[in-house]
mmCIF file of C-alpha atoms and ligand atoms in Angstrom:
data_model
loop_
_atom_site.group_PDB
_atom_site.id
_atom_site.type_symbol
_atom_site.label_atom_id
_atom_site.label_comp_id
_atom_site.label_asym_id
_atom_site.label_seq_id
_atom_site.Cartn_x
_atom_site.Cartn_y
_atom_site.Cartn_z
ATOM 1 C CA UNK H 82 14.684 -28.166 26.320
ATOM 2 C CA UNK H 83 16.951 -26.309 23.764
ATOM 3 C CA UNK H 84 15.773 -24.811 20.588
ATOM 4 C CA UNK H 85 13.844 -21.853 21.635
ATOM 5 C CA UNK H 86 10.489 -24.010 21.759
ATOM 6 C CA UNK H 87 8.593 -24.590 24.400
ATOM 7 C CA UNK H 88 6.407 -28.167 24.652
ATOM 8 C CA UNK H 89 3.336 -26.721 24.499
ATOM 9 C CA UNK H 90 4.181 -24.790 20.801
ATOM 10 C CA UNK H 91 5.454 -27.966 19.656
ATOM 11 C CA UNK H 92 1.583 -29.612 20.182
ATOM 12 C CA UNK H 93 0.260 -26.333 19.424
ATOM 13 C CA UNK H 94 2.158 -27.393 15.835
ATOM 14 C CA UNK H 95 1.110 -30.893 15.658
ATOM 15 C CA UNK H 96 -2.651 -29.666 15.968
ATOM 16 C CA UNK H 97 -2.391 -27.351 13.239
ATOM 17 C CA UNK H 98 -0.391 -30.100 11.070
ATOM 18 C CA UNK H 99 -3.019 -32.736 11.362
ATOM 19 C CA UNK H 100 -5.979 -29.938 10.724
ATOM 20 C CA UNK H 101 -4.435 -29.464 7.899
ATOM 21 C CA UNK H 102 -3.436 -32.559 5.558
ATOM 22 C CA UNK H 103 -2.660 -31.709 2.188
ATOM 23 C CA UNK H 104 0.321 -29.112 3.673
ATOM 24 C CA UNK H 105 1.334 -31.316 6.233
ATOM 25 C CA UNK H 106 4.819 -32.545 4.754
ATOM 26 C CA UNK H 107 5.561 -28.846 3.577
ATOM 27 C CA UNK H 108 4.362 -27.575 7.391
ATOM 28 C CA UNK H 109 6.855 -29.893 8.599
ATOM 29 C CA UNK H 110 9.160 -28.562 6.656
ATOM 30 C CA UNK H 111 9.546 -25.241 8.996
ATOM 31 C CA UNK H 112 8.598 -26.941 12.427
ATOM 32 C CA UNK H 113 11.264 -25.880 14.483
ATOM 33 C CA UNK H 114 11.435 -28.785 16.738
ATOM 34 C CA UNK H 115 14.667 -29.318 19.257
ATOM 35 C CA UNK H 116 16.523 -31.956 19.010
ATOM 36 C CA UNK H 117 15.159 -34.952 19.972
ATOM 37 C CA UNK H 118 17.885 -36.111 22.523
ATOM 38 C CA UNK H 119 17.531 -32.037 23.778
ATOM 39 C CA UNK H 120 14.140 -32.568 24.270
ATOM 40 C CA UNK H 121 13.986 -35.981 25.960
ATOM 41 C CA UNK H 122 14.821 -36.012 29.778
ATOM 42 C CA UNK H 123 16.312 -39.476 29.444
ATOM 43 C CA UNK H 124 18.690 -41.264 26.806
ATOM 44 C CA UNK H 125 17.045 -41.016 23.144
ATOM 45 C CA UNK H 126 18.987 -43.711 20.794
ATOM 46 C CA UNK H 127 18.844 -44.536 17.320
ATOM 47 C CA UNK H 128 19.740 -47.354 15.368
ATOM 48 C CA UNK H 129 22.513 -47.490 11.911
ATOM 49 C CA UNK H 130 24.836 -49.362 10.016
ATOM 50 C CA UNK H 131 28.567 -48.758 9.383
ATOM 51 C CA UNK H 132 27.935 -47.385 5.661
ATOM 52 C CA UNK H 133 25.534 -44.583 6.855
ATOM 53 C CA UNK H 134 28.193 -43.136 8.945
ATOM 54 C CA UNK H 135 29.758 -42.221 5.648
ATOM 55 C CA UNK H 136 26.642 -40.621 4.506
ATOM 56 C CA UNK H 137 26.831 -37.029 4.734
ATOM 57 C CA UNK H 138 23.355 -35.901 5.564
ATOM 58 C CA UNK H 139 22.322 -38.908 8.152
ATOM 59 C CA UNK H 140 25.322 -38.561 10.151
ATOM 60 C CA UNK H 141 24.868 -35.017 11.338
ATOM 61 C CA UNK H 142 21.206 -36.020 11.870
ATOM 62 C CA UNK H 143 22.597 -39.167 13.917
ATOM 63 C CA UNK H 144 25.040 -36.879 15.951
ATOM 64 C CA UNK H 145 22.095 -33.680 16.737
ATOM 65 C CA UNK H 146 19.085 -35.847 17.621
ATOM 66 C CA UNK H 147 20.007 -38.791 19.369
ATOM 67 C CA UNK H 148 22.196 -39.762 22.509
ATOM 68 C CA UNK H 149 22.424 -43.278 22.136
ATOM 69 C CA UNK H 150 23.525 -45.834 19.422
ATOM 70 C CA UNK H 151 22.793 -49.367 18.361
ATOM 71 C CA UNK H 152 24.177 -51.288 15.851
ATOM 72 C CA UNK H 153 21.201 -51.675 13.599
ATOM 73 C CA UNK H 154 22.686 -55.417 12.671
ATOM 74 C CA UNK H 155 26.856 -55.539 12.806
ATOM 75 C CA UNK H 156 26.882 -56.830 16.321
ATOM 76 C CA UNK H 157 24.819 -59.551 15.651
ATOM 77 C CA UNK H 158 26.493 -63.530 15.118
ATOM 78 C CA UNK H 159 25.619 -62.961 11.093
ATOM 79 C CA UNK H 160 27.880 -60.511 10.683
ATOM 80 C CA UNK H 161 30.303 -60.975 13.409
ATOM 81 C CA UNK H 162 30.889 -64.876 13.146
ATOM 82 C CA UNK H 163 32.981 -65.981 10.316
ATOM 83 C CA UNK H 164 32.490 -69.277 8.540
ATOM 84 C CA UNK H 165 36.281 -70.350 10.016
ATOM 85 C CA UNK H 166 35.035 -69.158 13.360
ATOM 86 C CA UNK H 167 37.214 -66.377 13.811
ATOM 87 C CA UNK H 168 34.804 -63.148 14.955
ATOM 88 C CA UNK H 169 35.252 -59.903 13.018
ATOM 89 C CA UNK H 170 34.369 -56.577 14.425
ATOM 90 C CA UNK H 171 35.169 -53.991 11.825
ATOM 91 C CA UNK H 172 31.748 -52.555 11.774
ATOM 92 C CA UNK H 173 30.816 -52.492 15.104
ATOM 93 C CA UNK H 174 34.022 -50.692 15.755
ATOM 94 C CA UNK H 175 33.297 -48.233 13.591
ATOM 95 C CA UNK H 176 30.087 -47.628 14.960
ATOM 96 C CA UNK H 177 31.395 -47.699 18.628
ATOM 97 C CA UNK H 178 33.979 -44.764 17.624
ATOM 98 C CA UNK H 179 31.188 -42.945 16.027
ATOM 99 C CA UNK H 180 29.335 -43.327 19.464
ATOM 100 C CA UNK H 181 32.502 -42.328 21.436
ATOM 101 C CA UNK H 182 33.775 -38.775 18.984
ATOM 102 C CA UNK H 183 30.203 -37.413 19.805
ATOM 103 C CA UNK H 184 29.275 -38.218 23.157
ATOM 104 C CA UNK H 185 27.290 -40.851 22.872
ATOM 105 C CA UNK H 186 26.143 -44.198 24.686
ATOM 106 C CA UNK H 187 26.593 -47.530 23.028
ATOM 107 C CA UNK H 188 24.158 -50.104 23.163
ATOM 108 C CA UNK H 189 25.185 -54.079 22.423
ATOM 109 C CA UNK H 190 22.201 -55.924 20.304
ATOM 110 C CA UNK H 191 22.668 -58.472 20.214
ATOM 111 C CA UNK H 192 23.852 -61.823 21.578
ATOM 112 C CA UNK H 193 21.886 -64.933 21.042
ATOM 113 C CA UNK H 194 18.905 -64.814 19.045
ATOM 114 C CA UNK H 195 16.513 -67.379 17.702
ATOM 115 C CA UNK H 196 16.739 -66.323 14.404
ATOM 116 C CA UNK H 197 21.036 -66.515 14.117
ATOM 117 C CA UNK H 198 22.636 -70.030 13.774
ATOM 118 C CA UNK H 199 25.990 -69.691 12.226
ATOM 119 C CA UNK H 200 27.725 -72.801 10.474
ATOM 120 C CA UNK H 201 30.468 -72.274 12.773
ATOM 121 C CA UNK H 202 28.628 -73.135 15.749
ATOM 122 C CA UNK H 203 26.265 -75.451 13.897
ATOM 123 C CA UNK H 204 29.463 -77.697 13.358
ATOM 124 C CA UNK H 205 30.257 -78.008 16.680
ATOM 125 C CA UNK H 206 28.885 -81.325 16.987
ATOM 126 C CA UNK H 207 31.641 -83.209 19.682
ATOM 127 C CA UNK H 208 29.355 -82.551 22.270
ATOM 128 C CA UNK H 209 28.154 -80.106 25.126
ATOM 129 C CA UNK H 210 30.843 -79.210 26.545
ATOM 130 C CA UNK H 211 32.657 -77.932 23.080
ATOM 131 C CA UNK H 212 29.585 -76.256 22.196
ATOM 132 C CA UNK H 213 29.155 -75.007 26.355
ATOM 133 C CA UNK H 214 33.294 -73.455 25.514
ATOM 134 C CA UNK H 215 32.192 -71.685 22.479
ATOM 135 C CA UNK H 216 29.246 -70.408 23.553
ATOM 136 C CA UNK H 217 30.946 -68.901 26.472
ATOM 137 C CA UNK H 218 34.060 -67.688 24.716
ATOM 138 C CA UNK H 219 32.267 -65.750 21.774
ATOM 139 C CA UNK H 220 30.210 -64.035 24.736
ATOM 140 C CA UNK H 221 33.341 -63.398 26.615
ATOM 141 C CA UNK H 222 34.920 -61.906 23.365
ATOM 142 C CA UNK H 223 32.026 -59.549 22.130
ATOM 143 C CA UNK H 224 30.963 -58.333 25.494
ATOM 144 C CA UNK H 225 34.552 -57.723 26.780
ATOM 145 C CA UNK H 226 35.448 -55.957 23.559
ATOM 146 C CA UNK H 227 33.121 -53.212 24.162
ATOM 147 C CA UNK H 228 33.811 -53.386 27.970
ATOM 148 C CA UNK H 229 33.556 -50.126 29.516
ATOM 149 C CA UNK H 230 31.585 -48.216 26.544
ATOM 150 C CA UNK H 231 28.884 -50.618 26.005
ATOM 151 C CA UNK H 232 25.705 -49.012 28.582
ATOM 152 C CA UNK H 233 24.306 -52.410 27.878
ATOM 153 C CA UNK H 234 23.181 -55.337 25.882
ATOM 154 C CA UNK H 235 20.160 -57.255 24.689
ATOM 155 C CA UNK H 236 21.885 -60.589 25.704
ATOM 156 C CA UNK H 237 18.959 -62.521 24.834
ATOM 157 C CA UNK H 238 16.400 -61.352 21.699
ATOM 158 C CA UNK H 239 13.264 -62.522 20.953
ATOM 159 C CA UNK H 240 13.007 -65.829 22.977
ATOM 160 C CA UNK H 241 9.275 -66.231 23.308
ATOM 161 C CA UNK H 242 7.110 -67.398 20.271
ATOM 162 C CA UNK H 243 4.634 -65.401 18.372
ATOM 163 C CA UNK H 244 1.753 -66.487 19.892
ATOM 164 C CA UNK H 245 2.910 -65.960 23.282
ATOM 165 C CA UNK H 246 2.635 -70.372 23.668
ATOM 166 C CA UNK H 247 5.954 -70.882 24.770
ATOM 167 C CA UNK H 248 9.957 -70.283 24.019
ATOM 168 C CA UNK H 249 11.456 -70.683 20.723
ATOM 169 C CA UNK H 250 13.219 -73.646 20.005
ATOM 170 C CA UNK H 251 16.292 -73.397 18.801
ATOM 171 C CA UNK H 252 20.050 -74.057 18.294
ATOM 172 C CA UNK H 253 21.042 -72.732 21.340
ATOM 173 C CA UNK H 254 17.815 -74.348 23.126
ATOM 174 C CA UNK H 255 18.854 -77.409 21.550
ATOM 175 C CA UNK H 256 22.569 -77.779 22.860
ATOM 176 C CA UNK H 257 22.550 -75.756 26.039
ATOM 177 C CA UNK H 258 19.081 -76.249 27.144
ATOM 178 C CA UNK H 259 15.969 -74.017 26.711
ATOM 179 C CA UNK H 260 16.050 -72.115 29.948
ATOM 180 C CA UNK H 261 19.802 -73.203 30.807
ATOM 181 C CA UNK H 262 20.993 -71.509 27.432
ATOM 182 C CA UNK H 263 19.566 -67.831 28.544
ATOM 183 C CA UNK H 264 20.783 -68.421 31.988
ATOM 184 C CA UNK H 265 24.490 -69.027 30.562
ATOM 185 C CA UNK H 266 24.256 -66.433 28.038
ATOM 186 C CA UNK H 267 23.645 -63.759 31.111
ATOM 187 C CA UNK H 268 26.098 -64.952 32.977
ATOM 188 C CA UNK H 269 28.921 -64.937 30.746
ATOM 189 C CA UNK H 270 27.866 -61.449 29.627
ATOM 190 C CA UNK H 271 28.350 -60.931 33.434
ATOM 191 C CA UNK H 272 31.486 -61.860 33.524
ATOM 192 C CA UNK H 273 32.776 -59.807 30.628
ATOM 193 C CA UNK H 274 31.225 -57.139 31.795
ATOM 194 C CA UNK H 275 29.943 -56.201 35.256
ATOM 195 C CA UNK H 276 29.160 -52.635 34.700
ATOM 196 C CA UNK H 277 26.609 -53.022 31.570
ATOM 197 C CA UNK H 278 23.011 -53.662 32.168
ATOM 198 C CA UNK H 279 21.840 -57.090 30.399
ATOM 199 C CA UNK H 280 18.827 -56.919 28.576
ATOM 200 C CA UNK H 281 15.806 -59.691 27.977
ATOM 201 C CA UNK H 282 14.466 -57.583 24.572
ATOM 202 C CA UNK H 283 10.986 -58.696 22.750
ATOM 203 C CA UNK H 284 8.808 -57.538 19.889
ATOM 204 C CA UNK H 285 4.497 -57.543 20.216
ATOM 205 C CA UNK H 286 4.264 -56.806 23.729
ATOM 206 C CA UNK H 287 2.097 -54.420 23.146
ATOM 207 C CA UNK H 288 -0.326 -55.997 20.695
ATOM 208 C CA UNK H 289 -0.428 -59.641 21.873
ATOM 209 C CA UNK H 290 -1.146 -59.570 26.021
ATOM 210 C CA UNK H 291 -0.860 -63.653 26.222
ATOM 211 C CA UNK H 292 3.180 -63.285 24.439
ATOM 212 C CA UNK H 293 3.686 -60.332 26.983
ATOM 213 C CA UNK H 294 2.451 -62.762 29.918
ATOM 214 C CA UNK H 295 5.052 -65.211 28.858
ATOM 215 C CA UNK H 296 7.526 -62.907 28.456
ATOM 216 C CA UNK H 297 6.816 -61.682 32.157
ATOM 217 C CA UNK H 298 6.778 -65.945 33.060
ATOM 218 C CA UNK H 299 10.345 -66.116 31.621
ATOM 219 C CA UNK H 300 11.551 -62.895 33.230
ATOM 220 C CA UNK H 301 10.687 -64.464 36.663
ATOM 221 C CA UNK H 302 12.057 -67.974 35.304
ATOM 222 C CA UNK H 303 15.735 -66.363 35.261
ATOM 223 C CA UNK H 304 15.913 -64.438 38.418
ATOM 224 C CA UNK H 305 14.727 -67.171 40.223
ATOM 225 C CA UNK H 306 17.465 -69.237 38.129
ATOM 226 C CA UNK H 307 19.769 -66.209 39.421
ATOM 227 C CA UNK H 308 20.567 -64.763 35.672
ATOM 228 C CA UNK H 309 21.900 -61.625 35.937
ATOM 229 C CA UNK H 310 19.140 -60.306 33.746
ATOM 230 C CA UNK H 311 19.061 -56.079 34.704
ATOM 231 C CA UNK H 312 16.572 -54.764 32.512
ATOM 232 C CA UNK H 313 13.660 -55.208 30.297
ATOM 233 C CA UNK H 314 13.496 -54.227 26.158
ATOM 234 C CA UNK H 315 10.330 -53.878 24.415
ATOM 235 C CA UNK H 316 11.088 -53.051 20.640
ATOM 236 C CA UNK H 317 7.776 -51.890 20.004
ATOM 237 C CA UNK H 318 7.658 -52.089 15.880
ATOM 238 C CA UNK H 319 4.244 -51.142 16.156
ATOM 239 C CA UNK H 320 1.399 -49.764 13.360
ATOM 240 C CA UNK H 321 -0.852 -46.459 13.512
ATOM 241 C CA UNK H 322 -4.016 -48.403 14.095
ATOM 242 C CA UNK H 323 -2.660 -49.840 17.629
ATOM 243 C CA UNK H 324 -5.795 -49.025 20.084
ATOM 244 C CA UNK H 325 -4.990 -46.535 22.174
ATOM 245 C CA UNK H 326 -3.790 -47.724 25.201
ATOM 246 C CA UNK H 327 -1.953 -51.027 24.577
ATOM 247 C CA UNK H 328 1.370 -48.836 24.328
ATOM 248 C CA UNK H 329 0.753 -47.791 27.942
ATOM 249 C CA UNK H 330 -0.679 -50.662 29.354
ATOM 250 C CA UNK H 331 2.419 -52.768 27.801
ATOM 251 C CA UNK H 332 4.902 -50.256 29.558
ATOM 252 C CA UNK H 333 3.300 -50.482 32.934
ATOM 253 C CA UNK H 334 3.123 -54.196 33.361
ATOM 254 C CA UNK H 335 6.717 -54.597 32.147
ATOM 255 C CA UNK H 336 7.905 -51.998 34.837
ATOM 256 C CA UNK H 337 6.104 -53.904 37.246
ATOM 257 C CA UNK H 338 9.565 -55.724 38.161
ATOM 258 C CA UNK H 339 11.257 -52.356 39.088
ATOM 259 C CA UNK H 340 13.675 -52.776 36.310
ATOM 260 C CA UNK H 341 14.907 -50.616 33.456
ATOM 261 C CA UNK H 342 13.032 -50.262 30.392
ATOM 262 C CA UNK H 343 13.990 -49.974 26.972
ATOM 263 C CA UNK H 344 11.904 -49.326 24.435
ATOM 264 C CA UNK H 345 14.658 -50.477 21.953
ATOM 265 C CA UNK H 346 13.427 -50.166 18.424
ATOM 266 C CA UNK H 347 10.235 -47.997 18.176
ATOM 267 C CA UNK H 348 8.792 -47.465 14.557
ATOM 268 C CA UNK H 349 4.826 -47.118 13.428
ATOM 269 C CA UNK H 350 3.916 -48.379 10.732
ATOM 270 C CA UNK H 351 1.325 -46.636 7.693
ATOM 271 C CA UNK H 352 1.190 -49.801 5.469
ATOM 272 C CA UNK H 353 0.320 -52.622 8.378
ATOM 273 C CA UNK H 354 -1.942 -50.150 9.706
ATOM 274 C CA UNK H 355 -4.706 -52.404 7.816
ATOM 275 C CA UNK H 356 -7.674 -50.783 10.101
ATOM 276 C CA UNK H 357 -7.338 -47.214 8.857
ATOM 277 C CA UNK H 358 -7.856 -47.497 5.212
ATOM 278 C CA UNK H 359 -5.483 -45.607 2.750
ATOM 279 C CA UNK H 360 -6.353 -42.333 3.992
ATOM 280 C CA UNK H 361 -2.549 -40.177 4.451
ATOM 281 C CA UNK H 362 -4.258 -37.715 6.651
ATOM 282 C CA UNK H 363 -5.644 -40.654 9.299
ATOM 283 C CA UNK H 364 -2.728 -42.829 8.976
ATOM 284 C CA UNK H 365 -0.325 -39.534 10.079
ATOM 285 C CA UNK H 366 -2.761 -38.938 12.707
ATOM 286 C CA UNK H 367 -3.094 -41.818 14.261
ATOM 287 C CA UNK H 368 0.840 -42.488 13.773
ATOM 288 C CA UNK H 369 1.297 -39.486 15.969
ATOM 289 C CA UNK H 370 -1.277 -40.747 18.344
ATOM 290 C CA UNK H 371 0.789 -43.538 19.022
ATOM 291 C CA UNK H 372 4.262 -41.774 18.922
ATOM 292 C CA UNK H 373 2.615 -39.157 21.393
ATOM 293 C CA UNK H 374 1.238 -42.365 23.441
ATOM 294 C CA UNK H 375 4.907 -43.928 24.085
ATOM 295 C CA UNK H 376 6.667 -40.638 24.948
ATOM 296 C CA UNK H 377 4.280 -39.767 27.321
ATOM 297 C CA UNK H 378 4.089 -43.571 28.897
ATOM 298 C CA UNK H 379 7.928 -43.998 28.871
ATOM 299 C CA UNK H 380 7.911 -40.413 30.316
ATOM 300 C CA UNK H 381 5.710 -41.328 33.217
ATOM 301 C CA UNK H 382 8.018 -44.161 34.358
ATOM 302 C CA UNK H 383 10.295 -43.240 37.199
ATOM 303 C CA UNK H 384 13.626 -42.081 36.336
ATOM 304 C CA UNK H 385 15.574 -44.671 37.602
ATOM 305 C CA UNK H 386 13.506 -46.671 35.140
ATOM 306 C CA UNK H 387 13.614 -44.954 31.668
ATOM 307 C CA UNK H 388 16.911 -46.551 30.091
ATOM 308 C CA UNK H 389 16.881 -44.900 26.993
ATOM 309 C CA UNK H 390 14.181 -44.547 24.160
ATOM 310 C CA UNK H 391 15.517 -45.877 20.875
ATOM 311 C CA UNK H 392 14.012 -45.104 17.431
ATOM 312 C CA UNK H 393 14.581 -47.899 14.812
ATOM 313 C CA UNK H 394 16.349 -45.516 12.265
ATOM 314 C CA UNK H 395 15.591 -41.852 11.988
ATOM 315 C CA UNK H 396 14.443 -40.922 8.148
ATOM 316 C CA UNK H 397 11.734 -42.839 6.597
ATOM 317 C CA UNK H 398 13.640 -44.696 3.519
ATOM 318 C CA UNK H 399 16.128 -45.939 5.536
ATOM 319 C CA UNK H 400 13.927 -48.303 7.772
ATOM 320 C CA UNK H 401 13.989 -51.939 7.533
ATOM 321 C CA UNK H 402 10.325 -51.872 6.434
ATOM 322 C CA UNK H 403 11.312 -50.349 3.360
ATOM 323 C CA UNK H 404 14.116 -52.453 2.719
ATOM 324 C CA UNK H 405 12.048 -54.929 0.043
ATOM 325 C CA UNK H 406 9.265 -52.537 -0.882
ATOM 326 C CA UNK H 407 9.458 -49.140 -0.260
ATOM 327 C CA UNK H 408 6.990 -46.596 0.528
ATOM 328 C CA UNK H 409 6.647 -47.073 4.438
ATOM 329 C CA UNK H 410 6.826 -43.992 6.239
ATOM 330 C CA UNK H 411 7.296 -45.578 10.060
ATOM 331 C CA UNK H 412 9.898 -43.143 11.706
ATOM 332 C CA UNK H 413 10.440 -39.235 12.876
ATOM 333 C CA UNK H 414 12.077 -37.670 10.029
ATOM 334 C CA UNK H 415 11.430 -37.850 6.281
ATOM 335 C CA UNK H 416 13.622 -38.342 3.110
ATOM 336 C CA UNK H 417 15.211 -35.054 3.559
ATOM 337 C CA UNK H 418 15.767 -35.576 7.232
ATOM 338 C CA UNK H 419 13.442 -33.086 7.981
ATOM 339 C CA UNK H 420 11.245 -33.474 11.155
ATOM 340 C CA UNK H 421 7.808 -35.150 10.717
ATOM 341 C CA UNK H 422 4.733 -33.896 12.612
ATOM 342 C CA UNK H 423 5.347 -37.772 14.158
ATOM 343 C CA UNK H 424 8.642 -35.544 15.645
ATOM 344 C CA UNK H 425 6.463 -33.037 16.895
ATOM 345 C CA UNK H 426 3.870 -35.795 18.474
ATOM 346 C CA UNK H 427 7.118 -37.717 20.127
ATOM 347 C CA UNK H 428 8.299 -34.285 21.770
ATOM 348 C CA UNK H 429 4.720 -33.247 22.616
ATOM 349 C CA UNK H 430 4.130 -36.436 24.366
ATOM 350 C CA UNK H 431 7.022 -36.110 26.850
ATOM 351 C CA UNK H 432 6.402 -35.277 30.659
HETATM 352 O O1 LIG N 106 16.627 -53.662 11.006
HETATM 353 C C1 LIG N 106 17.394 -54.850 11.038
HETATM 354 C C2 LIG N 106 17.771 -55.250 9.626
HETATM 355 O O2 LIG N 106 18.620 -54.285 9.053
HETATM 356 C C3 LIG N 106 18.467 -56.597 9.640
HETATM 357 O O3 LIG N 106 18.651 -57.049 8.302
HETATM 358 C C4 LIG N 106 17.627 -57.634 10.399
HETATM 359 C C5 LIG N 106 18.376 -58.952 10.547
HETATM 360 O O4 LIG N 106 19.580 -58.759 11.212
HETATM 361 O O5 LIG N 106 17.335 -57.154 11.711
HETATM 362 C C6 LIG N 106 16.615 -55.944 11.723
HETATM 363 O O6 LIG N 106 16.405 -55.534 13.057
HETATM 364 C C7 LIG N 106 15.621 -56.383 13.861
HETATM 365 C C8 LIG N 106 16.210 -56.370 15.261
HETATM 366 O O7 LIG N 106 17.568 -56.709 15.221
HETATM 367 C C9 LIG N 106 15.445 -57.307 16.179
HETATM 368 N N1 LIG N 106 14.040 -56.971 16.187
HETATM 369 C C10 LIG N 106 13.388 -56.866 14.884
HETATM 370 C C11 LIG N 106 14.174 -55.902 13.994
HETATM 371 C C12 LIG N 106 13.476 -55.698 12.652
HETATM 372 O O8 LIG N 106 13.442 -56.894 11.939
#
């Protein structure tokens, strides 16, 4: 650990933070906490768009705390896939340079998603094996662009459905077929790239045990189909009222397959925290309860294990949560980029 801290002064910190409500943003103010990515004995990522590398106080932050990037939304088919077809990669360049001038890892998110149809594959409507060519050619493109830098890639996002009843339908389901589709999509990723480990990533593993089940079903589903899947992603956008222990318990059933985990897009939520009222001081305790709950369970994973922890942004207005209504206060640092006692819970979790 760098930073002239040790753990133990950093929860000695926290304690007196949360005893202590009414001073806690100012308190925060002079924590000295290391740097997150200093701190962490495995990869600690963070998530951003091409603009904020311009912006000049989040890109310092970006460069001291974290270790590992993701493309918050540039890599993804909306952004990427034109309505002619033709693939653009501006921003994702931009943010793989970024990655690359300060020592970073790069981390592809992501391929085929539910939730991404674009017209120009939409269109595609002279059959499977068009659609089978284009499928395979835009993963071939994207993947082997970053070939070499990219660590690796969520290849396949958010396939089961909410309520943990069975995969999404979709496009891609539709054309390629439901299992067949996820299959392909690792495969061609594969091919691009043989070095990069290819991700299966998922959201409410934590919260809803029957979607995490299914999510384990589908895992087995495509090594036994022979995918090439290499590691596991749990985003884990979670809120400060998740009982303790889900977090944990979540973790140690996924690792149950011996693969890398990411935990690819951590934030905790005040506002959905619906069980803990409006009171700041509980909602900032219990957010560091469960910040302090996922260091310490990714922690306790074996190293050969702990892929990289990623944070879903870094300072509080820039998360997605506060994108239509602001006033969420999910992540590590505040407005000013100044470390939260939720930094000082993280850091004080780790093993
Ligand atoms: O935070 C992302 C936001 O900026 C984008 O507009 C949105 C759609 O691309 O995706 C958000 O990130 C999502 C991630 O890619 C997948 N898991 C859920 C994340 C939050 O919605």
């Amino acid at each position: 650990m760098t930073g002239g801290l040790s753990r133990r002064a950093v929860v000695g910190s926290t304690l007196a933070l949360a005893a202590c409500d009414r001073t806690i943003e100012a308190q925060a103010a002079t924590l000295e906490l290391p740097p997150l990515r200093s701190a962490a004995p495995f990869p600690v990522g963070t998530c951003v768009q091409a603009f904020q590398l311009e912006d000049r106080a989040l890109s310092p932050l970006i460069a001291a705390q974290v270790s590992q990037l993701t493309a918050e939304w540039e890599m993804k088919m909306e952004y990427i896939v034109q309505d002619d077809g033709s693939l653009r990669f501006d921003a994702p360049d931009q943010i793989a340079a970024f990655a690359r001038t300060h020592g970073m890892r790069f981390f592809g998110h992501t391929l085929v998603w539910y939730a991404q149809e674009p017209p120009a594959f939409k269109r595609l409507d002279t059959g499977r094996i068009a659609f089978d060519a284009a499928y395979r050619n835009y993963i071939l493109a994207v993947v082997g662009r970053y070939r070499g830098q990219a660590v690796g890639w969520d290849v396949v996002n958010e396939a089961i459905d909410d309520e943990g009843d069975g995969w999404r339908d979709c496009l891609w389901s539709q054309r390629l077929g439901p299992l067949e589709h996820m299959v392909l999509a690792f495969q061609h990723a594969r091919e691009a790239d043989p070095e990069a480990v290819l991700f299966l990533n998922d959201y409410n593993l934590e919260n809803r045990p029957k979607k995490r089940v299914a999510f384990l079903k589908l895992v087995e589903a495509l090594l036994k189909a022979g995918a090439p899947l290499g590691g596991l992603g749990t985003q884990t956008h979670v809120a400060a009222d998740l009982p303790a222990g889900r977090l944990s318990a979540a973790i140690t059933d996924l690792a149950s397959f011996g693969l890398p985990i990411h935990l690819s897009e951590m934030d905790v939520s005040l506002r959905r925290a619906k069980g803990l009222g409006h009171d700041k001081a509980k909602l900032e305790a219990g957010q560091g309860r469960v910040y302090a709950e996922a260091a310490e369970a990714f922690s306790r994973l074996p190293a050969q294990q702990r892929f990289a922890f990623t944070h879903w942004g870094l300072r509080d207005p820039d998360s997605w949560l506060n994108y239509k209504d602001p006033g969420d206060a999910p992540l590590l640092f505040d407005r000013r980029g100044r470390p939260k006692a939720a930094a000082a819970a993280w850091i004080g979790g780790l093993r």
